[in-house]
Coordinates of C-alpha atoms and ligand atoms in Angstrom, one line a residue:
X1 CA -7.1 54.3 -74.5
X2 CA -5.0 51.2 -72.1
X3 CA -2.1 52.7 -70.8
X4 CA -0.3 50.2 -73.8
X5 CA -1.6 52.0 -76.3
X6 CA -0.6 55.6 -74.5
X7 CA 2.8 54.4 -74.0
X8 CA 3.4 53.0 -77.5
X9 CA 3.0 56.1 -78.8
X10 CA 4.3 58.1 -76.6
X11 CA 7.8 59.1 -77.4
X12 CA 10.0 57.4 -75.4
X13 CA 12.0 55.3 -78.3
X14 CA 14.2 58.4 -78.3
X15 CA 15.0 58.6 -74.9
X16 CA 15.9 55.0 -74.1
X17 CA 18.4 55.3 -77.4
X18 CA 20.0 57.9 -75.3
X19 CA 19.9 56.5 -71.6
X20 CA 21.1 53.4 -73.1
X21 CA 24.5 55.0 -72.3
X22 CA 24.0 55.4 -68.6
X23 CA 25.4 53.2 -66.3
X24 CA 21.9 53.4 -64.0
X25 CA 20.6 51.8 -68.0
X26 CA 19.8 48.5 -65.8
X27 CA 17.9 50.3 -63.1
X28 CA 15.1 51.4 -65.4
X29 CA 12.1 49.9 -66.7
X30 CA 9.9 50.5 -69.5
X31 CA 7.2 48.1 -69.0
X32 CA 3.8 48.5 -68.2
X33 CA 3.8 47.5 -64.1
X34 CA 6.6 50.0 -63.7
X35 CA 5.3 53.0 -66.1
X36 CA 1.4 52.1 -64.7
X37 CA 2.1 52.5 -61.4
X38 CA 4.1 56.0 -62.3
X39 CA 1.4 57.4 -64.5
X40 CA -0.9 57.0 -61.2
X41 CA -1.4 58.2 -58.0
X42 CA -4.1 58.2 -55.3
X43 CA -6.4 61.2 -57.2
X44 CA -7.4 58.3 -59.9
X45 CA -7.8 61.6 -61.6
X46 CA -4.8 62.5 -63.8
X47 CA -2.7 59.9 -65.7
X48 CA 0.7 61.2 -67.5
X49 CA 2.8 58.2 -68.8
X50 CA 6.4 58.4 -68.2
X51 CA 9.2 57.0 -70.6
X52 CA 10.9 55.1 -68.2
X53 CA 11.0 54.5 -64.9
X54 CA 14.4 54.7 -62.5
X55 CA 14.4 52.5 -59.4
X56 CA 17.6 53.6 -58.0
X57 CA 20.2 51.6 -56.0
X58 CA 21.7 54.3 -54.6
X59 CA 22.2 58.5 -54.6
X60 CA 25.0 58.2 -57.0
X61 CA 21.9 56.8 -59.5
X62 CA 19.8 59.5 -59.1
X63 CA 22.7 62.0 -59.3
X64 CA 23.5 60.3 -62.8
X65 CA 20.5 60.4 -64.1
X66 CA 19.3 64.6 -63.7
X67 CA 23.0 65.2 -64.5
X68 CA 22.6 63.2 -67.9
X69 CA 19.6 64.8 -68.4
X70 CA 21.1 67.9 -67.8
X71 CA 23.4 67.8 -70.6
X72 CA 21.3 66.3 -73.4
X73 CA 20.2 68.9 -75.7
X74 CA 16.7 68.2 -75.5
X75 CA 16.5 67.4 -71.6
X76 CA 13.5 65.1 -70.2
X77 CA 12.0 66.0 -66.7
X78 CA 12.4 64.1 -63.9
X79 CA 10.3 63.2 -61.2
X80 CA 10.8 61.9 -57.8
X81 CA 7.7 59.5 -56.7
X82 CA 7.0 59.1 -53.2
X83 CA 4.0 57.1 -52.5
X84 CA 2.3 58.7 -55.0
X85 CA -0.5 60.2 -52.8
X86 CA -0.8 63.5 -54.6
X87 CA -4.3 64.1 -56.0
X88 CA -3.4 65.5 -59.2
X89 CA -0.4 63.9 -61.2
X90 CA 2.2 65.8 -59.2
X91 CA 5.0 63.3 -58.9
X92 CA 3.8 62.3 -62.6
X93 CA 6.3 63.1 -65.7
X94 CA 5.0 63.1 -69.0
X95 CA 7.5 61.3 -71.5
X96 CA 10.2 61.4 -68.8
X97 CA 11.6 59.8 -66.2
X98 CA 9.9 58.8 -62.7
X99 CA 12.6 57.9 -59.8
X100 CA 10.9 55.6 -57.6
X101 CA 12.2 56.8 -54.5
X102 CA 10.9 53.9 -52.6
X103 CA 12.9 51.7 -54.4
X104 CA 16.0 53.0 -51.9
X105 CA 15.3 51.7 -48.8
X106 CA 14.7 48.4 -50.1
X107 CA 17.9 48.3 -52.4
X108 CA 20.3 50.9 -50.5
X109 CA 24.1 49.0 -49.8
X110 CA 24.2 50.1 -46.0
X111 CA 20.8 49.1 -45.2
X112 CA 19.5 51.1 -42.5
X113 CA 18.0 55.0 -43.8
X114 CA 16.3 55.9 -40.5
X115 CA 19.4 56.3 -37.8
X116 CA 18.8 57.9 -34.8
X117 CA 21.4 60.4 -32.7
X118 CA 23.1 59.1 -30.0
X119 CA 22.6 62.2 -28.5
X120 CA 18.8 61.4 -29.3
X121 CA 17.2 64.6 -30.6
X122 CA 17.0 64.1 -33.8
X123 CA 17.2 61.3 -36.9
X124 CA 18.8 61.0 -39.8
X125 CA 16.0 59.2 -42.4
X126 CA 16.1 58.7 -46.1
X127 CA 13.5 60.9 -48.4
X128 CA 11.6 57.6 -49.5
X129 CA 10.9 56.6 -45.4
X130 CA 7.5 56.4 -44.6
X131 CA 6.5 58.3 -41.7
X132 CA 5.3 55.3 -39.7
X133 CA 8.5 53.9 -40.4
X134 CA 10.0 56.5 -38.7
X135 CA 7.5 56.5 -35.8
X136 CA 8.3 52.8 -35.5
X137 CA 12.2 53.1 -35.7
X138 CA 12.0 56.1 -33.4
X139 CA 10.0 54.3 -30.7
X140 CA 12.6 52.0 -30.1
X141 CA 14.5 54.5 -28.4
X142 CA 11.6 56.1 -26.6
X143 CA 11.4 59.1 -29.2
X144 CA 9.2 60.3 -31.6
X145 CA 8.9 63.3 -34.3
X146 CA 6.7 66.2 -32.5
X147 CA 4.7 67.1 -36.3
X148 CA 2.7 64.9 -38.1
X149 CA 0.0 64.4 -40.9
X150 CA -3.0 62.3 -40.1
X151 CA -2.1 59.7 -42.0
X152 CA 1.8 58.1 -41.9
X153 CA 1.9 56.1 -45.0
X154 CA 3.2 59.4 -46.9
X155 CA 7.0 60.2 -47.3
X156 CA 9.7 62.2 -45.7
X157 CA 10.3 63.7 -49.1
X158 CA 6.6 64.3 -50.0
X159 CA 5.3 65.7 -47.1
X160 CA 8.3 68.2 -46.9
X161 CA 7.7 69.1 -50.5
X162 CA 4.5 70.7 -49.3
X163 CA 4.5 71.4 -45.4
X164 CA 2.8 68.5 -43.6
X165 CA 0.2 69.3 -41.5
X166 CA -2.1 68.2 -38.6
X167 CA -3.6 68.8 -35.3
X168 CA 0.3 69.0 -34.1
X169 CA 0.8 72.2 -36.3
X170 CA -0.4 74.7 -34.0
X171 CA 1.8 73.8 -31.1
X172 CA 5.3 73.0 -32.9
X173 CA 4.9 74.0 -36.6
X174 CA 4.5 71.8 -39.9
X175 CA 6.6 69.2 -40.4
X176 CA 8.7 71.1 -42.6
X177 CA 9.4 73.8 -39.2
X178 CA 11.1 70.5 -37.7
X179 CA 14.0 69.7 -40.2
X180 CA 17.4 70.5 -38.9
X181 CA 19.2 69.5 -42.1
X182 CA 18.5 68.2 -45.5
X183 CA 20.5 66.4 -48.4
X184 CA 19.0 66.9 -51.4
X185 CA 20.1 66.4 -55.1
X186 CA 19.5 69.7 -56.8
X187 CA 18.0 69.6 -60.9
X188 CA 21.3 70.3 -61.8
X189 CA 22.3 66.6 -60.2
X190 CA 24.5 68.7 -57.8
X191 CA 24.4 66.8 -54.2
X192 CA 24.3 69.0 -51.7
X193 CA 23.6 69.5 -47.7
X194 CA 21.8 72.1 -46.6
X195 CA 20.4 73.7 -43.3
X196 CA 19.7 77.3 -41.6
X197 CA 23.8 77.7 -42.1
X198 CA 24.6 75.9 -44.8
X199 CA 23.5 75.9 -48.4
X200 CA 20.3 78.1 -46.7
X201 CA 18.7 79.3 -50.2
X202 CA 18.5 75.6 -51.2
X203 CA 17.3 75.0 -47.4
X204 CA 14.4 77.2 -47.8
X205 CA 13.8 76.5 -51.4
X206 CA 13.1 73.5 -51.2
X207 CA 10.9 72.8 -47.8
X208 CA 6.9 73.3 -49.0
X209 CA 9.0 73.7 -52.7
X210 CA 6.7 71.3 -54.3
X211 CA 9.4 69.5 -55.7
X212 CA 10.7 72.4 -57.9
X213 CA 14.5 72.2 -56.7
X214 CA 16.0 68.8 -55.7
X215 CA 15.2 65.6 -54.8
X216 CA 15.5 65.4 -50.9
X217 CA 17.5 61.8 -50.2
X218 CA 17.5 63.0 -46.6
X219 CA 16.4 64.6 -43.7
X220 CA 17.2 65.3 -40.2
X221 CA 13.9 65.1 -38.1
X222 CA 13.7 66.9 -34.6
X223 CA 12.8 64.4 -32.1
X224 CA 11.6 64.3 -28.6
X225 CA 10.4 61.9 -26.0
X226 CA 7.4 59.7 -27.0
X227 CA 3.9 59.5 -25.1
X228 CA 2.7 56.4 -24.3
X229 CA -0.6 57.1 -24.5
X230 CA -3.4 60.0 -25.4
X231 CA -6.7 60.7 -23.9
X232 CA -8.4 61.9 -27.1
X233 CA -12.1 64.1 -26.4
X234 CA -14.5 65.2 -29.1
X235 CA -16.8 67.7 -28.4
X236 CA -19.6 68.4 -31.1
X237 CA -21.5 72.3 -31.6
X238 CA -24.5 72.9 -33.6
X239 CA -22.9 77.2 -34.0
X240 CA -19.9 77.7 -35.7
X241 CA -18.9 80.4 -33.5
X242 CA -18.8 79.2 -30.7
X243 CA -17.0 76.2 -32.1
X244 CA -14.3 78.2 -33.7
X245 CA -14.4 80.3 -30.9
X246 CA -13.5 77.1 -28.3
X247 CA -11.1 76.5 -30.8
X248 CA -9.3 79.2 -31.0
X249 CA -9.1 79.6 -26.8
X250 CA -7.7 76.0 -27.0
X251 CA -4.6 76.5 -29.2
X252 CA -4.3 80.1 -27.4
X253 CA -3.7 78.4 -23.7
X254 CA -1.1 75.5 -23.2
X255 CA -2.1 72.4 -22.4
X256 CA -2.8 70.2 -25.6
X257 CA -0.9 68.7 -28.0
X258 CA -3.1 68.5 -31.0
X259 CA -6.4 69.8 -32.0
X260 CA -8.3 69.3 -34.9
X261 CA -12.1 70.1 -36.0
X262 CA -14.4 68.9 -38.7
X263 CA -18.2 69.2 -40.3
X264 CA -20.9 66.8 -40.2
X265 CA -23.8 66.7 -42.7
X266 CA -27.3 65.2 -41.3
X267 CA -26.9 63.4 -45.1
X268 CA -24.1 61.5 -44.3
X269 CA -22.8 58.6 -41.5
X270 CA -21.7 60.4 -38.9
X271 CA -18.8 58.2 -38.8
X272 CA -16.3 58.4 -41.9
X273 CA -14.0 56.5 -42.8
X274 CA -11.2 58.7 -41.8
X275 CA -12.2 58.5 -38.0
X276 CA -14.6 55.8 -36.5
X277 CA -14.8 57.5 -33.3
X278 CA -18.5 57.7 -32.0
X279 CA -20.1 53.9 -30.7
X280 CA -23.2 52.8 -32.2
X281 CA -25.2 53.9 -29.1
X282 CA -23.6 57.5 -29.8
X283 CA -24.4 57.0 -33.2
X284 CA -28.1 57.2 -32.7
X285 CA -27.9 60.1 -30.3
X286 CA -25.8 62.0 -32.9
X287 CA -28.2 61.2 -35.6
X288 CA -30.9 62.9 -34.1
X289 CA -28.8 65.8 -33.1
X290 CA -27.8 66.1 -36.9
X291 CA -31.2 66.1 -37.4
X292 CA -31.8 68.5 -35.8
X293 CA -29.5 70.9 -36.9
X294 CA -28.7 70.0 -40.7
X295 CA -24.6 70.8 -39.6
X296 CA -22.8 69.8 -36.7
X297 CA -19.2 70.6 -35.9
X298 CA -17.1 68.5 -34.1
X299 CA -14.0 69.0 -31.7
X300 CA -11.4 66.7 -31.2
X301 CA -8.6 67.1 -29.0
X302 CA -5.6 65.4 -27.5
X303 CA -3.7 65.6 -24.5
X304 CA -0.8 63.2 -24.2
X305 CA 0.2 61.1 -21.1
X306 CA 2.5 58.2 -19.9
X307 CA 3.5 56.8 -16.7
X308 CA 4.1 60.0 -14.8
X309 CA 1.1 61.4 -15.6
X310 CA -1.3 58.8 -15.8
X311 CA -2.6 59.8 -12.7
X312 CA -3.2 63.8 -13.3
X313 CA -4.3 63.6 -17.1
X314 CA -8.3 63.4 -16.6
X315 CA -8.0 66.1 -14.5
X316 CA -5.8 68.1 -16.6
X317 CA -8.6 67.2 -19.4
X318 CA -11.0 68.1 -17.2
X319 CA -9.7 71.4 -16.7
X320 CA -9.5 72.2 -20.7
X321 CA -12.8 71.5 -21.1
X322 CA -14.0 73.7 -18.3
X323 CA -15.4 76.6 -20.0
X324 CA -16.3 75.5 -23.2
X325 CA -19.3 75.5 -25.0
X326 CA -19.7 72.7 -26.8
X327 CA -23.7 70.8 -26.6
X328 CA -24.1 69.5 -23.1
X329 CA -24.0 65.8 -23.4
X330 CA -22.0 66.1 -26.1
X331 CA -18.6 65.0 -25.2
X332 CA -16.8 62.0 -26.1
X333 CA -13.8 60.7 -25.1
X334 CA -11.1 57.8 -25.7
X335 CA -7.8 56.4 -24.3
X336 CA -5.6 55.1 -26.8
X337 CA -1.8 54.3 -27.5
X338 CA -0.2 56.8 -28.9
X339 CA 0.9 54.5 -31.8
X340 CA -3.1 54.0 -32.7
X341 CA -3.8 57.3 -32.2
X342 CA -1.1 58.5 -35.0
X343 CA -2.1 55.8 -37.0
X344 CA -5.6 56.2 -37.0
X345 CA -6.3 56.7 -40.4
X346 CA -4.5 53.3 -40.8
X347 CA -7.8 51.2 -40.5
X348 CA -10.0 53.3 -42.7
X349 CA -7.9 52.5 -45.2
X350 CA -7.7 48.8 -44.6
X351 CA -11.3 49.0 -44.6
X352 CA -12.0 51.0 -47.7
X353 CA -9.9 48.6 -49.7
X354 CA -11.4 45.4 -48.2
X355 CA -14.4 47.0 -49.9
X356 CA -12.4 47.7 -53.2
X357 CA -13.4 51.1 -52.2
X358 CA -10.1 53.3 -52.2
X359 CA -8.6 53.4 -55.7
X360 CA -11.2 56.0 -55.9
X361 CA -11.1 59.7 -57.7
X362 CA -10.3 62.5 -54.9
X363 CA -11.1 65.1 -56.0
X364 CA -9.6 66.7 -53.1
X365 CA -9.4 70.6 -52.0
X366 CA -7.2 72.2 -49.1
X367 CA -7.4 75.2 -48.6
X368 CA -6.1 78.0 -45.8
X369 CA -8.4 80.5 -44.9
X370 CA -7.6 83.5 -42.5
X371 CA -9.6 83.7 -39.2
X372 CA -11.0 86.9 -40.0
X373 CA -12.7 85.2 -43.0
X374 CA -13.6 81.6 -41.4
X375 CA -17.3 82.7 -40.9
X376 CA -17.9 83.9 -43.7
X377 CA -16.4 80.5 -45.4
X378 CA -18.3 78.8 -42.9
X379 CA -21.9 80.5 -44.1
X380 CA -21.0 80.5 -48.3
X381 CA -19.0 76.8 -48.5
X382 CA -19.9 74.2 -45.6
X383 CA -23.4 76.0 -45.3
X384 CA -24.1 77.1 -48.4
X385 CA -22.8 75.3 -51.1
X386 CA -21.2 71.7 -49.6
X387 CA -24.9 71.1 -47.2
X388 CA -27.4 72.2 -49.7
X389 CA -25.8 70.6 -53.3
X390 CA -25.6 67.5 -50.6
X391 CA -22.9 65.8 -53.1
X392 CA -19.6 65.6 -50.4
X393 CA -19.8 62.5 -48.2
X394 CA -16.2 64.3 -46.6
X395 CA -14.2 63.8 -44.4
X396 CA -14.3 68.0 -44.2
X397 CA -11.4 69.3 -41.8
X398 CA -11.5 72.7 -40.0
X399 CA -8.8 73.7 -37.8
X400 CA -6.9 76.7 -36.6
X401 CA -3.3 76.7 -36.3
X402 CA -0.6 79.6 -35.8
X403 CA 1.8 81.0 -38.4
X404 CA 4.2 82.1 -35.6
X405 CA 5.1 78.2 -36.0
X406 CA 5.5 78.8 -40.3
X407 CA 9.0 79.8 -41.6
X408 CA 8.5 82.5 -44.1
X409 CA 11.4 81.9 -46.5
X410 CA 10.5 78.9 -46.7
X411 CA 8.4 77.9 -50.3
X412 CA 5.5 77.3 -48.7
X413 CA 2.6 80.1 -49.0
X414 CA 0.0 81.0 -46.3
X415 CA -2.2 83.6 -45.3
X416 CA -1.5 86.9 -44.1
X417 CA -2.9 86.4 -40.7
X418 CA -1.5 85.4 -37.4
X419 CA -4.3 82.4 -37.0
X420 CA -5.6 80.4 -40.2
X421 CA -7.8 77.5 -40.3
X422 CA -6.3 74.5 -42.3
X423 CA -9.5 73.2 -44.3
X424 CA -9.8 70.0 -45.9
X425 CA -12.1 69.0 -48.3
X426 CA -11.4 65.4 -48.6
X427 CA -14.0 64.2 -50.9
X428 CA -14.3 60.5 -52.6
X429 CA -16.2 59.9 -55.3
X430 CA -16.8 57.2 -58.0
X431 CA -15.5 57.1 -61.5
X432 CA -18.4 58.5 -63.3
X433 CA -19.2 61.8 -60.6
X434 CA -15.8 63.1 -59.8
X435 CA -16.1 65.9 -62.1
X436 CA -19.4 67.1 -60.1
X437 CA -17.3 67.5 -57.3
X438 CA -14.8 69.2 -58.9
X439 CA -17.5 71.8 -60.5
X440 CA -18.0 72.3 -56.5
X441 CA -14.7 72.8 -55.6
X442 CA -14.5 75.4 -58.9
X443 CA -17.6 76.9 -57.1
X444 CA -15.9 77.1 -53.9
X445 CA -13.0 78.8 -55.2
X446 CA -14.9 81.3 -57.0
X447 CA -16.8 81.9 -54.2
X448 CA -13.8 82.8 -52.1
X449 CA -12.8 85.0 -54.8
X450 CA -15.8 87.0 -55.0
X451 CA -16.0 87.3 -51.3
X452 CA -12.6 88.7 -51.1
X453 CA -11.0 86.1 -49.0
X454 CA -7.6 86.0 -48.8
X455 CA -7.6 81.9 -48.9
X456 CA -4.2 79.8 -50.0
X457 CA -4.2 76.8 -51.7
X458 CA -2.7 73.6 -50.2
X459 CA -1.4 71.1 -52.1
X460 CA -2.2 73.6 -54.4
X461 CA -3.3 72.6 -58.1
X462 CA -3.6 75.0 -61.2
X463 CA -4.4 75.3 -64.7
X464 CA -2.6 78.6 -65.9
X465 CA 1.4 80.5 -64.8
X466 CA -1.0 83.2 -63.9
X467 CA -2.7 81.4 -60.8
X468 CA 0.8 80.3 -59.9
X469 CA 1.8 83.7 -59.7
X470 CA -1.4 84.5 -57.8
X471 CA -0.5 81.6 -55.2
X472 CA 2.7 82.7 -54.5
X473 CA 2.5 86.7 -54.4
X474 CA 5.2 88.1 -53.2
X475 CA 7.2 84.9 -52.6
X476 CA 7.4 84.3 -56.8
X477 CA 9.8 86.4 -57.5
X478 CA 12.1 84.3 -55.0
X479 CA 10.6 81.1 -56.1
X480 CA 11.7 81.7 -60.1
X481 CA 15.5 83.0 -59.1
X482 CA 15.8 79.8 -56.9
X483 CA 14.3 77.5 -59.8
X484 CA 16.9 79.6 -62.5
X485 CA 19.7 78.6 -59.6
X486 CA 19.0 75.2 -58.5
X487 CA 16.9 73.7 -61.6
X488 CA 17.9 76.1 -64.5
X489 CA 16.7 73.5 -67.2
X490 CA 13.4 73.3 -65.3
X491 CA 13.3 69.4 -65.2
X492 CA 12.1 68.4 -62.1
X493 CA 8.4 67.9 -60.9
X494 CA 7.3 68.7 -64.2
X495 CA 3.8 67.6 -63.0
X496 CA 3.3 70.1 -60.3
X497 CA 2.7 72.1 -63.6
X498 CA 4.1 75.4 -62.3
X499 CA 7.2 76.0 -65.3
X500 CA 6.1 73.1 -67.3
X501 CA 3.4 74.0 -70.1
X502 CA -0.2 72.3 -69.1
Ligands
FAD1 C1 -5.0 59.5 -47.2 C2 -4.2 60.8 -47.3 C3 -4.1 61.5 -46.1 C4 -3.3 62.7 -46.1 N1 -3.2 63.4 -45.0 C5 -2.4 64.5 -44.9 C6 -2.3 65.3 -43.7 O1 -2.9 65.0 -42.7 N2 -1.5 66.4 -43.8 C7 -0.8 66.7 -44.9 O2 -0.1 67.7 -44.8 N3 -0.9 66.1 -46.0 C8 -1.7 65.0 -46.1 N4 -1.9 64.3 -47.2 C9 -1.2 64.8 -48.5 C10 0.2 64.4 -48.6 O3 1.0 65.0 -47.6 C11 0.8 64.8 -49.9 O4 0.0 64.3 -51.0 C12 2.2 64.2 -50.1 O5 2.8 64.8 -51.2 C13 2.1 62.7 -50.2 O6 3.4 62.2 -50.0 P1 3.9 61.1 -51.1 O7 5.1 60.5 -50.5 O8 2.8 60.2 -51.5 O9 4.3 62.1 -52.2 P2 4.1 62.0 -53.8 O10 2.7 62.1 -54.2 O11 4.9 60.8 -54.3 O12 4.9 63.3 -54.3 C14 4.4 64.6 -54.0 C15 5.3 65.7 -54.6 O13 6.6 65.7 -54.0 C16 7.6 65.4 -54.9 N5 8.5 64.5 -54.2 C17 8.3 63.2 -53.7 N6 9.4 62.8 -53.1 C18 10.3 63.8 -53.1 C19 11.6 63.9 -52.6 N7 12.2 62.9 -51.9 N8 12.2 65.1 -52.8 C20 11.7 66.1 -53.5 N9 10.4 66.0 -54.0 C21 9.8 64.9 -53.8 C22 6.9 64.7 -56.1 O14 7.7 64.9 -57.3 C23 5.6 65.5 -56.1 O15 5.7 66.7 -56.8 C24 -2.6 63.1 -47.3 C25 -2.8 62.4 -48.4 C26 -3.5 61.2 -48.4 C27 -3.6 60.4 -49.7

């Protein structure tokens, strides 16, 4: 059925009747460009309609709205939409409202939501910022956020609502281990600020909350002084342990500021379109090397550098590579700004859509898996399963980081171990075999089950309360008494599906 035909009949008659009180009544919209883009997201997978969509003006609009709702007696959820990256309908809301929260920075009175301290350590930036709008606005006064995601066209408030993760995490933490202070709008339409001192429960709550407690309108971001540049090395291994193991040594000694890892299949290009890195002379090589092999896994990492230490950074490269035992001839490497670096995934996607190639399903799968489990993930999934059903065409991510860097009252869930490897299984598909790789991500997860290992979800998606309990452990009990405190009408993020029936 069109999404006209959903949205007729879906029951949202009632519900403009009663918003038609509200002053924010002229901020929403009910036709099909607003409520299509809401009842979508980058998964192409899911698709919940809304009854209305708010694009808000100000705080004060948001605040009306979750407090109006609050006090109907049949409340509709609420859902703040960032860039709508999620994979499965998370910032959807089926028959209620979507807040459009990019719709502040272009309407906000005062203008400017990123605003940097004089005293330069940190920034003030609305929830709806994009991250490279951050990186961009920070630049200009020589700074920079210290944790990223690979890709910046994601928001403050999204990637906080989960963690935000990359090859930064092992050396200061995920994004959400490098907010000083929050405001956020709570589900009962309270506003409220809230930091380590102040308003902590909420603090905690709501950093890797999935949404579940307030809308985050802002954030203070930890800053420090940008690089100019990066030298960025790749280093590909045809043994997993020895790859893991280089790994592991690497996050272990100082020296780097990012490191990351992934799989290559001899079925696939050996460049994806997440990461062009290899030439096509390397190309050839590699080819014959995956070949060879069937699996190859490749390093990357990064040291920074700018004008004092443009002379010392081979060297100090150099030296990090000494000693590890990666495929003789196998190293790469590349000198880049560190504004194309960050940005990186930037032209994939430019490419992909050129090709009318990334409104795609992604049927996506991260996971964290404890080191004392990564081999035996590495021999049942990437070996096993992903190489010999030969269906993923990846990206596939696998990378350590430390949980010394994770915050444990925050919502956010990880393994019991003091190293876990971030996987990503990052799969595209087209319309009519997305559910094939979905059966192998239901394999995958079965097999981790059977095999007794210990694995979190991220950007975790479930069908049943009971797997939500699972996910959490012993962090649900916490996780319901701050939902009963700061959304006790359970309205917001109704797609995350964790209170909300499926
Ligand atoms: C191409 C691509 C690359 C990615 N790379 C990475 C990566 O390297 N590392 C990583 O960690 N993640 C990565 N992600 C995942 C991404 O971080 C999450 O999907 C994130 O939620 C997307 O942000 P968004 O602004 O699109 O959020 P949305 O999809 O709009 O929302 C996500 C959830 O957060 C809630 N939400 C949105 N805004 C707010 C707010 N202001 N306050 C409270 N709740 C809010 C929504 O209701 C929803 O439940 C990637 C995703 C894509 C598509």
């Amino acid at each position: 059925m069109s999404i006209i035909g959903k949205f007729r009949r879906s029951n949202n008659s009632q519900l403009a009747f009663e918003i038609d009180s509200l002053g924010v009544r002229a901020k929403l919209r009910y036709d099909l460009e607003a409520i299509g883009l809401s009842s979508s997201d980058y998964g192409n997978i899911v698709q919940e309609i809304p009854s209305a969509v708010l694009f808000p003006t100000s705080i004060d609009d948001i605040m009306e709205l979750i407090k109006f709702s609050n006090e109907c007696p049949l409340p509709f959820n609420v859902a703040a939409r960032g860039h709508g990256h999620s994979t499965r309908g998370q910032a959807m809301a089926h028959n209620g409202v979507v807040v459009n929260m990019l719709s502040l920075e272009k309407q906000c009175k005062n203008g400017n939501r990123i605003k940097v301290s004089t005293s330069g350590n940190y920034a003030d930036v609305g929830g709806e910022q994009l991250w490279i709008d951050v990186l961009n606005a920070t630049l200009q006064h020589g700074l920079a956020p210290v944790s990223w995601t690979d890709y910046l066209y994601l928001t403050v408030g999204g990637t906080l609502s989960n963690a935000g993760i990359s090859g930064q995490t092992f050396l200061y933490g995920p994004q959400i281990s490098n907010v000083l202070e929050m405001d956020v709008i709570t589900g009962k339409g309270d506003f409220m600020t809230c930091s380590r001192d102040k308003n902590s429960e909420l603090f905690y709550a709501v950093l890797g909350g999935l949404g579940q407690f307030g809308i985050i309108t802002s954030a203070r971001i930890l800053l420090a002084k940008a690089p100019k540049r990066v030298k960025w090395a790749r280093m590909l291994y045809s043994d997993f342990s020895i790859f893991t193991r280089d790994q592991e040594h690497l996050i272990s000694i100082k020296g780097l500021e990012y490191l990351e890892g992934s799989v290559m299949m001899d079925y696939t290009p050996t460049n994806n379109w997440r990461s062009s890195f290899f030439s096509p002379a390397h190309e050839s090589q590699i080819s014959s090397l995956l070949k060879k092999h069937g699996i190859v896994y490749c390093l990357d990492m990064v040291k920074y550098y700018d004008d004092e230490t443009v002379n010392s950074v081979d060297k100090e490269v150099e030296m990090l590579q000494e000693g590890l035992n990666y495929i003789p001839g196998f190293a790469f490497m590349k000198d880049q700004t560190y504004v194309d670096f960050l940005n990186r995934v930037r032209r994939g996607e430019i490419n992909l859509k050129s090709k009318g190639l990334w409104d795609v399903p992604h049927p996506w799968l991260n996971l964290f898996i404890p080191k004392s489990r990564i081999m035996d993930f590495n021999a049942g999934v990437f070996v096993d399963i992903i190489h010999r059903q030969k269906m993923s065409t990846g990206p596939l991510l696998v990378y350590p980081t430390t949980k010394i860097k994770w915050d444990d009252r925050m919502s956010v869930v990880t393994p019991d171990e003091d190293i876990f490897y971030c996987v990503g299984l990052l799969h595209s598909s087209s319309r009519s075999d997305w559910q094939d790789l979905d059966n192998q991500n239901n394999e995958i997860l079965e097999f981790c089950d059977r095999a007794g290992i210990e694995m979190k979800q991220y950007l975790p998606h479930y069908k049943s309360k009971e797997d939500w309990i699972k996910h959490f452990g012993s962090k649900w009990n916490t996780f319901q008494e701050r939902k009963a405190q700061f959304d006790p009408r359970m309205l917001l993020s109704p797609g995350q599906k964790i209170f909300n029936a499926v």
